[in-house]
XYZ file of C-alpha atoms in Angstrom:
701
model
C -0.211 -0.109 -0.136
C 1.639 3.272 -0.879
C 1.751 6.091 1.566
C 1.271 10.036 0.408
C 3.763 12.044 2.790
C 2.760 15.846 2.157
C 5.998 17.804 3.527
C 5.377 21.067 4.988
C 8.358 24.062 6.066
C 6.435 27.182 7.237
C 3.047 27.819 7.978
C 1.451 30.854 8.586
C 1.774 34.600 6.965
C 4.165 35.196 4.540
C 6.240 37.960 4.947
C 7.664 39.046 1.467
C 10.921 40.074 3.305
C 11.781 36.902 4.688
C 14.167 35.087 2.169
C 11.766 31.378 2.600
C 8.544 33.169 2.443
C 7.893 31.378 -0.674
C 8.516 28.070 1.303
C 5.292 29.573 3.454
C 1.372 28.232 3.735
C -0.521 30.836 5.002
C -3.103 29.560 8.177
C -6.186 29.769 6.180
C -4.612 27.272 3.937
C -3.674 25.198 5.680
C -5.629 24.728 8.243
C -8.609 24.267 5.234
C -6.103 21.266 4.386
C -6.220 19.562 7.393
C -10.240 20.413 7.615
C -10.303 18.866 4.292
C -8.345 15.477 4.717
C -10.666 15.378 8.088
C -13.876 15.720 6.733
C -12.276 13.158 4.232
C -11.666 10.483 6.927
C -7.512 10.109 6.147
C -5.620 8.995 8.997
C -2.272 10.583 9.856
C 0.349 8.171 10.750
C 4.001 9.687 11.621
C 7.229 8.783 9.704
C 8.356 6.380 12.644
C 4.745 4.684 12.447
C 5.028 4.185 8.708
C 8.515 2.775 9.109
C 7.075 -0.131 12.029
C 4.154 -1.215 9.429
C 6.655 -1.450 6.933
C 9.409 -3.209 9.034
C 7.017 -5.550 11.130
C 5.105 -6.385 8.083
C 1.344 -5.208 9.376
C -1.735 -3.282 7.464
C -1.292 -0.105 7.514
C -4.541 1.838 8.120
C -6.977 2.359 5.338
C -6.438 6.250 3.330
C -3.279 7.141 5.612
C -1.100 10.322 4.790
C 1.608 11.703 6.474
C 2.701 14.975 7.128
C 5.770 16.170 7.434
C 7.332 19.733 8.893
C 10.776 20.616 7.883
C 13.341 22.925 9.378
C 11.392 22.755 12.442
C 10.476 26.832 11.824
C 8.832 28.324 15.262
C 5.544 28.923 13.030
C 5.104 24.650 13.549
C 4.880 25.184 17.360
C 2.648 28.795 16.949
C -0.122 27.790 14.272
C 0.939 23.983 12.830
C 0.663 22.350 16.737
C -2.473 24.161 17.497
C -4.367 22.620 14.333
C -3.366 19.493 14.290
C -4.840 19.170 17.960
C -7.776 20.598 17.102
C -8.469 18.258 14.440
C -6.623 15.092 16.142
C -4.056 14.705 13.364
C -0.704 14.135 13.824
C 2.915 14.699 11.912
C 6.502 14.480 11.958
C 8.744 17.546 12.195
C 12.775 17.138 11.070
C 14.969 19.054 13.850
C 18.017 20.536 12.867
C 19.555 20.463 16.565
C 22.102 23.087 15.856
C 19.426 25.403 15.292
C 17.188 24.792 18.461
C 16.307 28.273 19.443
C 17.946 29.247 23.477
C 14.945 29.779 25.201
C 13.619 27.572 27.556
C 9.689 28.228 28.191
C 7.193 27.449 25.976
C 6.078 30.892 23.661
C 2.475 31.968 23.099
C 0.826 30.033 20.035
C -3.087 30.461 18.882
C -3.681 28.229 22.383
C -2.858 31.661 23.668
C -5.405 33.537 21.836
C -7.710 31.110 22.606
C -7.577 31.112 26.503
C -6.942 34.834 26.151
C -3.658 34.697 28.112
C -2.514 37.014 24.391
C -5.273 39.108 23.312
C -3.657 40.146 20.021
C -2.947 36.942 17.200
C -0.323 39.737 15.922
C 1.596 39.671 19.178
C 2.492 36.104 18.208
C 6.196 35.451 16.958
C 6.416 35.319 13.063
C 10.259 34.192 12.514
C 12.740 31.833 14.441
C 13.236 28.278 15.728
C 11.195 25.910 18.450
C 13.094 25.420 21.390
C 13.724 22.060 23.500
C 10.096 22.509 25.820
C 8.130 23.125 22.689
C 9.219 19.747 21.309
C 8.601 17.896 24.802
C 5.024 19.209 24.549
C 4.032 17.994 21.351
C 5.329 14.636 21.298
C 4.684 14.132 24.748
C 1.215 15.233 23.942
C 1.245 12.718 20.868
C 0.874 15.473 18.089
C 4.235 15.427 16.317
C 6.758 12.685 16.053
C 10.709 14.286 16.256
C 13.225 13.230 13.988
C 17.028 14.109 12.750
C 16.854 17.023 10.182
C 19.368 15.252 7.164
C 21.500 16.953 4.286
C 19.013 15.049 2.404
C 16.345 14.104 4.127
C 17.152 11.195 4.421
C 15.225 9.274 7.475
C 17.156 7.654 10.056
C 14.997 4.965 11.243
C 14.987 3.904 14.955
C 15.379 0.215 15.797
C 15.453 -1.983 19.349
C 19.044 -2.085 19.068
C 19.945 1.585 20.085
C 21.940 1.958 23.203
C 20.610 4.274 25.665
C 24.018 4.907 27.082
C 22.380 6.934 29.825
C 20.408 4.198 31.125
C 22.582 0.786 31.438
C 19.561 -1.519 32.622
C 17.931 -0.852 29.005
C 20.283 -2.391 26.686
C 18.604 -3.858 24.068
C 15.300 -2.321 25.156
C 15.796 1.499 24.479
C 13.885 2.004 21.040
C 14.654 5.509 20.467
C 18.053 7.575 19.697
C 19.415 8.983 22.915
C 19.166 12.438 21.132
C 15.034 12.483 20.431
C 14.740 11.021 24.318
C 16.293 14.923 25.350
C 12.997 15.364 27.301
C 13.908 12.832 30.050
C 17.027 13.840 30.762
C 17.046 17.862 31.351
C 20.627 17.821 33.864
C 23.031 18.836 31.555
C 26.175 16.338 30.279
C 29.695 16.737 29.368
C 30.070 17.634 25.393
C 32.404 15.255 24.489
C 31.124 14.366 21.487
C 31.183 18.504 20.268
C 31.281 18.647 16.093
C 32.148 21.961 16.347
C 28.508 23.292 15.395
C 27.070 26.491 16.410
C 25.861 25.770 20.197
C 22.664 27.768 19.212
C 20.566 26.143 22.167
C 23.069 26.539 24.331
C 22.788 23.225 25.955
C 25.726 20.227 24.992
C 25.669 18.392 21.646
C 25.825 14.829 23.984
C 22.533 14.215 23.822
C 22.183 13.792 19.879
C 25.682 12.634 18.816
C 24.137 10.078 16.534
C 21.713 12.500 14.360
C 24.141 15.201 13.844
C 27.388 12.824 13.319
C 25.589 11.055 10.870
C 24.216 14.252 9.389
C 27.836 16.043 8.943
C 29.724 12.761 8.024
C 27.111 10.817 5.877
C 24.887 13.146 4.682
C 22.816 10.628 2.426
C 22.993 7.551 4.080
C 20.293 5.800 1.958
C 22.916 5.310 -0.695
C 25.202 3.571 1.478
C 24.557 -0.211 3.136
C 25.653 0.117 6.478
C 28.010 -3.087 7.661
C 29.895 -3.656 10.682
C 33.184 -3.031 9.915
C 36.159 -5.998 11.138
C 39.600 -5.220 9.963
C 38.330 -4.973 6.133
C 40.110 -1.684 5.888
C 43.149 -2.912 6.938
C 43.014 -5.746 3.594
C 43.528 -2.817 0.974
C 46.860 -1.468 2.275
C 47.319 0.994 -0.577
C 43.713 2.545 0.841
C 43.871 2.621 4.031
C 47.889 4.068 3.514
C 46.175 6.950 1.603
C 43.573 7.537 4.293
C 46.045 7.609 7.449
C 47.993 9.801 5.328
C 44.477 12.524 4.988
C 43.690 11.773 7.865
C 46.337 11.146 10.539
C 47.309 14.607 11.765
C 44.152 15.757 11.880
C 43.706 12.780 14.196
C 44.039 14.122 18.394
C 43.862 10.474 19.742
C 43.278 6.656 18.279
C 41.484 4.434 20.921
C 42.317 0.622 20.575
C 40.346 -1.805 22.383
C 43.210 -3.879 23.270
C 47.319 -3.721 23.520
C 47.485 -6.174 20.046
C 44.693 -3.096 18.634
C 47.171 -0.481 19.396
C 50.466 -2.825 17.921
C 48.043 -3.069 14.630
C 47.784 0.639 14.590
C 51.372 0.941 15.100
C 52.885 -1.719 12.780
C 50.353 -0.882 9.719
C 49.322 2.366 9.764
C 52.949 3.623 11.441
C 50.614 5.734 14.210
C 52.676 7.575 17.145
C 52.134 4.978 20.018
C 51.568 8.287 22.444
C 48.239 8.851 20.305
C 47.039 5.550 21.148
C 45.229 4.665 24.093
C 43.884 1.255 25.303
C 40.040 1.422 26.510
C 38.678 -2.628 26.962
C 35.314 -3.013 25.668
C 32.898 -3.518 28.532
C 30.358 -6.246 29.529
C 26.898 -5.529 30.548
C 27.058 -7.606 34.082
C 23.423 -6.368 34.797
C 22.229 -8.577 32.113
C 25.274 -11.402 32.424
C 25.251 -12.646 35.275
C 24.636 -15.934 37.086
C 21.192 -14.742 38.207
C 20.306 -13.946 34.922
C 20.671 -17.453 33.658
C 18.367 -18.629 36.422
C 15.217 -18.043 34.555
C 16.661 -20.567 31.753
C 15.969 -24.271 32.845
C 18.852 -26.092 31.594
C 17.572 -29.360 30.940
C 14.795 -27.635 28.889
C 16.923 -26.063 26.512
C 18.895 -28.752 25.903
C 15.750 -31.135 25.550
C 14.477 -28.553 22.589
C 17.460 -29.006 20.825
C 18.153 -33.103 21.454
C 21.223 -32.839 23.878
C 21.047 -35.269 26.814
C 21.366 -33.924 30.097
C 24.366 -35.750 31.396
C 26.042 -34.371 28.071
C 29.354 -32.872 27.899
C 28.194 -29.347 25.688
C 31.271 -27.487 23.835
C 29.992 -23.704 22.388
C 31.167 -21.908 19.757
C 30.140 -18.179 19.264
C 30.966 -15.913 16.420
C 30.012 -15.061 12.631
C 31.138 -17.623 10.504
C 34.150 -16.343 8.876
C 38.020 -18.075 8.126
C 39.209 -15.539 10.914
C 37.538 -16.972 14.076
C 38.519 -20.179 13.312
C 35.744 -22.426 13.835
C 36.858 -25.065 11.233
C 39.924 -26.066 13.809
C 37.483 -26.535 16.639
C 35.342 -28.873 14.320
C 38.774 -30.311 13.554
C 40.052 -31.797 17.390
C 36.154 -33.286 17.428
C 37.782 -36.566 16.447
C 40.884 -36.017 18.942
C 38.814 -35.563 22.167
C 38.818 -38.294 24.715
C 34.967 -37.166 25.851
C 32.542 -40.217 26.527
C 29.523 -38.179 25.675
C 29.661 -34.404 24.109
C 28.214 -32.455 22.065
C 29.167 -29.093 20.090
C 27.352 -26.238 19.373
C 27.589 -23.082 16.979
C 26.179 -20.092 17.382
C 26.645 -17.862 14.846
C 26.163 -17.598 10.180
C 28.294 -16.196 7.518
C 30.032 -17.427 4.406
C 31.623 -20.458 5.819
C 28.894 -21.725 6.804
C 28.518 -24.360 3.855
C 32.453 -25.073 3.629
C 32.148 -26.414 8.005
C 29.066 -28.361 6.794
C 30.941 -30.253 4.548
C 33.747 -30.513 7.051
C 31.192 -31.868 9.098
C 30.124 -34.522 6.956
C 33.568 -35.308 5.138
C 35.046 -35.994 8.839
C 31.363 -37.730 9.739
C 30.654 -35.959 13.431
C 27.176 -35.085 12.309
C 26.248 -36.412 15.178
C 28.732 -34.523 17.401
C 27.534 -30.971 16.089
C 24.288 -28.740 15.924
C 24.528 -25.371 13.765
C 22.263 -22.782 15.279
C 22.182 -19.795 13.263
C 21.895 -16.780 14.579
C 21.091 -16.840 18.289
C 18.541 -14.237 19.415
C 18.843 -15.083 22.808
C 22.378 -15.350 23.648
C 22.061 -16.502 27.733
C 19.619 -19.398 26.397
C 22.746 -20.514 24.816
C 25.074 -20.015 27.793
C 22.865 -21.779 29.834
C 23.280 -24.905 27.584
C 26.875 -25.092 27.158
C 30.084 -26.214 29.769
C 33.266 -24.403 27.850
C 33.440 -22.033 25.435
C 35.531 -22.424 22.418
C 37.190 -19.365 20.876
C 40.151 -20.610 18.287
C 40.442 -16.843 16.588
C 43.375 -16.592 14.045
C 43.274 -12.558 15.513
C 40.354 -10.765 17.920
C 40.876 -6.944 18.838
C 39.004 -7.831 21.581
C 36.667 -10.830 21.630
C 33.734 -9.546 23.471
C 31.850 -13.191 23.568
C 34.562 -14.211 26.209
C 34.399 -11.595 29.322
C 30.006 -12.585 28.167
C 30.355 -16.298 28.948
C 32.691 -15.545 32.381
C 30.266 -13.398 33.566
C 27.620 -16.322 33.002
C 30.041 -18.646 34.987
C 31.300 -20.743 31.481
C 35.573 -21.107 31.703
C 36.784 -20.353 28.115
C 39.493 -21.916 26.058
C 40.666 -19.554 23.786
C 43.433 -19.510 21.435
C 46.721 -17.899 22.341
C 46.858 -14.809 19.967
C 46.697 -11.003 20.894
C 43.816 -9.527 22.484
C 42.534 -13.218 23.977
C 45.670 -13.600 25.614
C 45.373 -10.245 27.455
C 41.694 -11.251 28.645
C 42.188 -14.913 29.375
C 45.752 -15.434 31.899
C 46.911 -19.357 31.153
C 45.713 -21.917 33.627
C 44.052 -18.672 36.133
C 40.511 -17.833 34.254
C 40.998 -19.692 31.240
C 43.065 -22.310 29.336
C 45.286 -20.999 26.049
C 45.894 -23.038 23.043
C 48.586 -22.575 20.257
C 46.292 -21.624 17.309
C 45.184 -23.942 14.562
C 46.536 -27.095 16.476
C 43.355 -28.874 16.766
C 45.218 -31.936 19.348
C 45.772 -29.104 22.088
C 42.519 -27.554 21.426
C 40.908 -30.905 22.123
C 43.416 -31.830 24.719
C 42.660 -27.939 27.261
C 38.685 -29.124 26.647
C 39.462 -32.592 28.016
C 41.195 -30.997 31.311
C 38.069 -29.111 32.343
C 35.451 -32.022 31.494
C 38.053 -34.281 33.581
C 38.746 -32.098 36.400
C 35.711 -30.867 37.914
C 37.537 -28.829 40.605
C 40.127 -27.525 37.756
C 36.800 -25.831 36.024
C 35.166 -24.417 38.587
C 38.228 -22.156 39.639
C 38.627 -21.447 35.998
C 35.000 -20.144 36.598
C 35.516 -18.630 40.140
C 38.432 -16.434 38.448
C 36.899 -15.908 35.353
C 33.860 -13.931 37.237
C 36.194 -12.049 39.271
C 38.180 -10.522 36.544
C 35.759 -10.198 34.112
C 34.376 -7.208 36.652
C 36.679 -5.229 35.331
C 35.112 -4.730 32.403
C 31.866 -3.068 33.760
C 29.857 -1.096 32.073
C 31.047 1.741 35.298
C 34.438 1.004 34.896
C 34.649 1.394 31.017
C 32.772 5.100 31.599
C 34.953 6.199 34.124
C 38.445 5.142 31.657
C 36.289 6.594 28.926
C 35.402 10.427 30.568
C 39.822 9.916 31.849
C 40.334 9.693 27.867
C 38.320 12.616 27.281
C 39.950 14.383 29.882
C 43.473 13.817 28.176
C 41.875 15.244 25.099
C 41.098 18.292 26.537
C 44.072 18.832 28.253
C 45.935 21.790 27.546
C 49.096 21.537 25.794
C 51.990 24.408 26.044
C 54.702 24.138 24.213
C 58.233 24.976 25.307
C 60.403 26.836 23.197
C 63.904 28.762 23.536
C 65.387 26.605 26.979
C 68.576 24.391 27.024
C 68.324 23.355 30.814
C 70.809 20.839 30.611
C 73.761 22.644 29.600
C 72.459 26.385 31.720
C 71.034 25.883 34.914
C 69.589 29.265 34.999
C 67.316 28.212 32.182
C 66.752 24.817 33.862
C 65.239 26.153 37.011
C 63.094 28.941 34.547
C 61.674 26.380 33.103
C 60.871 23.914 36.723
C 59.331 27.161 38.571
C 57.327 27.465 35.379
C 55.617 24.341 35.018
C 55.334 23.734 38.651
C 53.235 26.741 38.624
C 51.285 26.056 36.431
C 50.654 22.699 37.620
C 49.297 24.022 40.730
C 46.056 25.522 38.706
C 46.242 23.259 36.068
C 46.835 19.776 37.441
C 46.681 17.859 34.031
C 48.502 20.396 31.434
C 50.818 18.542 29.046
C 53.945 20.265 28.589
C 56.287 19.510 25.825
C 59.472 20.999 24.725
C 61.623 21.440 21.910
C 65.302 20.758 22.799
C 68.573 20.941 20.966
C 69.559 17.853 23.221
C 66.264 15.740 24.288
C 68.040 12.850 25.944
C 70.285 15.283 28.218
C 67.030 17.688 28.861
C 64.255 14.655 29.244
C 67.404 13.429 32.673
C 66.618 16.818 34.107
C 63.150 17.473 33.568
C 61.904 13.743 33.392
C 60.115 14.091 36.768
C 57.768 17.268 36.026
C 56.398 15.254 33.252
C 57.733 17.456 30.000
C 58.276 15.574 26.947
C 61.192 16.351 24.626
C 61.017 17.294 20.968
C 64.121 17.482 19.324
C 63.932 20.639 16.948
C 66.765 19.941 14.398
C 63.978 20.959 11.660
C 64.245 24.173 12.812
C 68.189 24.493 14.182
C 69.634 25.340 10.719
C 71.720 28.272 10.651
C 70.660 28.640 7.353
C 67.091 31.136 7.858
C 65.586 30.220 4.659
C 64.728 26.869 6.338
C 62.259 29.390 8.703
C 61.262 31.363 6.118
C 59.770 28.583 4.301
C 58.281 27.145 7.159
C 56.710 30.459 8.126
C 55.859 31.007 4.468
C 53.825 27.519 4.693
C 51.993 28.593 7.750
C 51.066 31.924 6.346
C 49.305 29.962 3.359
C 47.705 27.135 6.008
C 46.447 30.053 7.807
C 45.055 31.942 5.434
C 42.863 28.715 3.992
C 41.841 27.938 7.730
C 40.510 32.248 8.470
C 38.728 33.019 5.164
C 38.228 29.639 3.284
C 37.784 27.038 6.410
C 40.071 24.937 4.509
C 42.050 22.818 6.728
C 45.427 21.290 4.534
C 47.214 19.276 7.184
C 49.901 18.101 4.604
C 51.086 21.886 4.939
C 51.750 21.648 8.064
C 54.026 18.207 8.325
C 56.912 17.579 10.420
C 57.239 16.778 13.803
C 58.206 20.410 15.080
C 55.667 22.001 13.111
C 53.000 19.905 14.285
C 54.046 20.637 17.843
C 53.257 24.212 16.585
C 49.772 23.381 15.404
C 48.982 20.927 18.514
C 49.872 23.104 21.331
C 47.048 25.590 23.178
C 49.765 27.967 23.832
C 53.223 29.030 23.484
C 55.734 29.572 26.181
C 59.175 31.141 24.460
C 62.124 31.147 27.561
C 64.551 32.444 25.311
C 66.918 34.035 26.202
C 70.397 34.839 23.760
C 68.638 33.527 21.509
C 66.726 36.759 20.720
C 69.701 38.891 20.690
C 72.033 37.119 18.867
C 72.842 38.670 14.957
C 70.114 38.594 11.938
C 70.463 35.228 10.845
C 69.730 33.240 14.818
C 66.921 36.316 15.076
C 65.125 34.780 12.631
C 65.227 31.266 13.896
C 64.487 32.292 17.185
C 61.678 34.476 16.281
C 60.671 32.869 13.543
C 59.306 30.274 16.495
C 57.330 32.537 17.834
C 55.713 33.544 14.692
C 54.785 30.505 13.701
C 52.742 30.095 16.923
C 51.324 33.425 16.127
C 50.373 32.437 12.995
C 48.454 29.858 13.989
C 46.622 31.525 16.470
C 48.050 30.166 19.245
C 48.461 32.411 22.286
C 52.383 33.215 22.582
C 53.597 34.222 25.865
C 57.983 35.166 26.127
C 59.459 34.912 29.177
C 62.708 35.181 28.781
C 66.100 35.327 31.098
C 67.045 38.524 29.280
C 66.011 40.683 26.556
C 68.249 42.843 24.236
C 70.303 45.019 23.388
C 69.345 43.945 19.531
C 71.098 44.613 16.247
C 70.390 46.878 14.217
C 69.023 44.569 11.936
C 67.272 42.246 14.146
C 65.696 45.313 16.065
C 62.700 45.224 13.534
C 61.695 41.608 13.474
C 62.010 41.906 17.109
C 59.562 44.830 16.742
C 56.960 43.193 14.703
C 56.882 39.598 16.370
C 56.926 40.703 19.940
C 53.914 43.744 19.318
C 52.034 40.530 18.290
C 52.531 38.127 21.273
C 50.234 38.416 24.635
C 52.432 39.576 27.187
C 55.899 39.893 27.783
C 57.560 39.560 31.151
C 61.051 41.214 32.233
C 63.142 40.723 34.799
C 63.111 44.431 36.209
C 62.331 47.672 35.225
C 65.086 48.922 33.105
C 64.336 45.706 30.441
C 61.087 46.977 30.435
C 61.490 50.389 29.484
C 64.211 49.098 26.996
C 61.126 47.529 25.357
C 59.552 50.130 25.506
C 61.814 52.498 24.079
C 62.450 49.964 21.321
C 58.667 50.140 19.895
C 57.551 47.371 21.731
C 54.337 48.966 23.141
C 51.295 47.266 22.041
C 51.392 44.195 24.570
C 51.456 44.243 27.813
C 55.127 44.258 29.572
C 55.141 42.415 33.554
C 58.037 41.625 35.801
C 59.002 38.613 36.874
C 57.003 38.361 40.134
C 53.910 38.823 38.272
C 54.029 36.225 35.731
C 52.595 33.528 37.417
C 49.416 35.668 37.937
C 48.882 36.416 34.868
C 49.474 32.976 33.162
C 46.946 31.967 36.039
C 44.776 34.491 34.950
C 45.050 33.479 31.144
C 44.377 29.566 32.315
C 41.515 30.081 34.637
C 38.905 27.565 34.684
C 36.204 30.249 33.996
C 37.991 31.568 30.561
C 39.869 28.847 29.233
C 38.317 27.507 26.627
C 37.614 31.472 25.619
C 41.537 32.633 26.047
C 42.361 29.660 22.703
C 40.044 31.339 20.619
C 41.980 35.052 20.651
């Protein structure tokens, strides 16, 4: 059955001065149309209703129509909502979260005229967008279904498997996108998923991340088929290398779900190990636990599959692909010295036909049951006595911790990620990958020695607790905080050969850490190994700045030119070409949030050295970074270098001088457009720059 869909934008009184007036239907036209639908016996359904009818193969009510309202204009609240409610009809609004009005209270609409809280219709607002409270009212009353506005108006369906991150117990039950359930969670969330959209509503973006991320990066999902990614991108090395070359300079941090994944990124993609954090996956312990299995009768569940109560049942769960190694489990069966046993294989995939042929050739059809996709995985865990995980490689292995939390011992191949979860002979057993005899022997250990198996189960239940959702979210929060740490780049310091420089560096770092405990410090060093020995207990990362140390100033001038081009592209074209800012040293300038230059004589030497010293300061300025000068001394400048000093130092945020003489000298040299403080004022002034209240704003100037 075909269902007509009518799409409206704005409803009200067309205003010729409004750029979108051609999208507006008058109130009288709209109300007449609604009356006509009502008199003709049409039934309105939302797009969500239509989606459910289609996917659940239910009969759509006769004479159904869908009314949609695009862009979430304010008149949808003022005129459309009252009219639809009056005639008992409903529609779907596609909301652009970045344009939601920041007001908190619901504004007057036609109902306000009816109840006389507003006397004249002309007093109603004409232009604008709806706010969260207005959306909440319309959805709560069943008049409007709120959906995500996309670049091409593509409808993003909702489905039961979408997880509500703020209600862990509802995994698998929540049937709306998280962003659509904003009305139930009025408290603010941390803005972890800010996607640089204008924050018009004054609210964080976290609640709407699925919709906004899909809108920004997948503008027309109807053209693509969505599939799980299981390492296919690594199979085409050329494409993957190109992808990493274009993207890794823009990535702040990679998260690997295991050490094995981290090593794969380092080896295959050449990602700097310092840019990778390991965050193990989690298991929903509220779902996967011994108590949850009690509702399943073990004997009855086995009886459904024709398995005896006394049989020893070996389980495998996963997609049937080469990398999962199910063939090795099947090949191990002839070596098993177990009297009565069965093997349950849960999952499906391209290798199923080959595996079934293998079973037939080995003449073990009576031992193996292919279950296909298992909807209720808890009943599966309830039936089995041991889970086998014979993979060639795993990025993590979520089924391992699921089974452990359900008191099922695990035998896994001794490969990356799995040997991080399983400690051999403690909370599980490891076997040599593709060694069928070794696998059969490890399974027999558990079947024969019940006490040993019970110890593995007990230790497994204990070890799996560290993979709880609570621990996962705490670790994730630490990672986000790590990303948000202010990154401070220190230049012009030779602490291993100059104790005065070392004292200045240490005092600066110590002072800043008192009010920014999580600050990250990076120092450009001539002698990184020696400087690291002096400063390692202060957590300062050293970067060798050979790229900018050449006495040939042409290299620095070339670097400045490239950075100026990059800056212009960013500022005027909103176009970021990271390839223009290559090189480890230049990347440090790009990544830092603020530059503190501790140069001493470097600012006073001849013209060549001055270009190099002042060039670093100009690099930060061109890239839009706050720059602070805290030198041991400034001046006297040479006739040529004074022009560089005047040009560069008048553009920094402030300069610290050791005494009034230097302060007056700078003023005399024409460096008078920037505050100059004495050393004793440095800590207070940098503290003002870094206060928690204005920290994020300070990095915009």
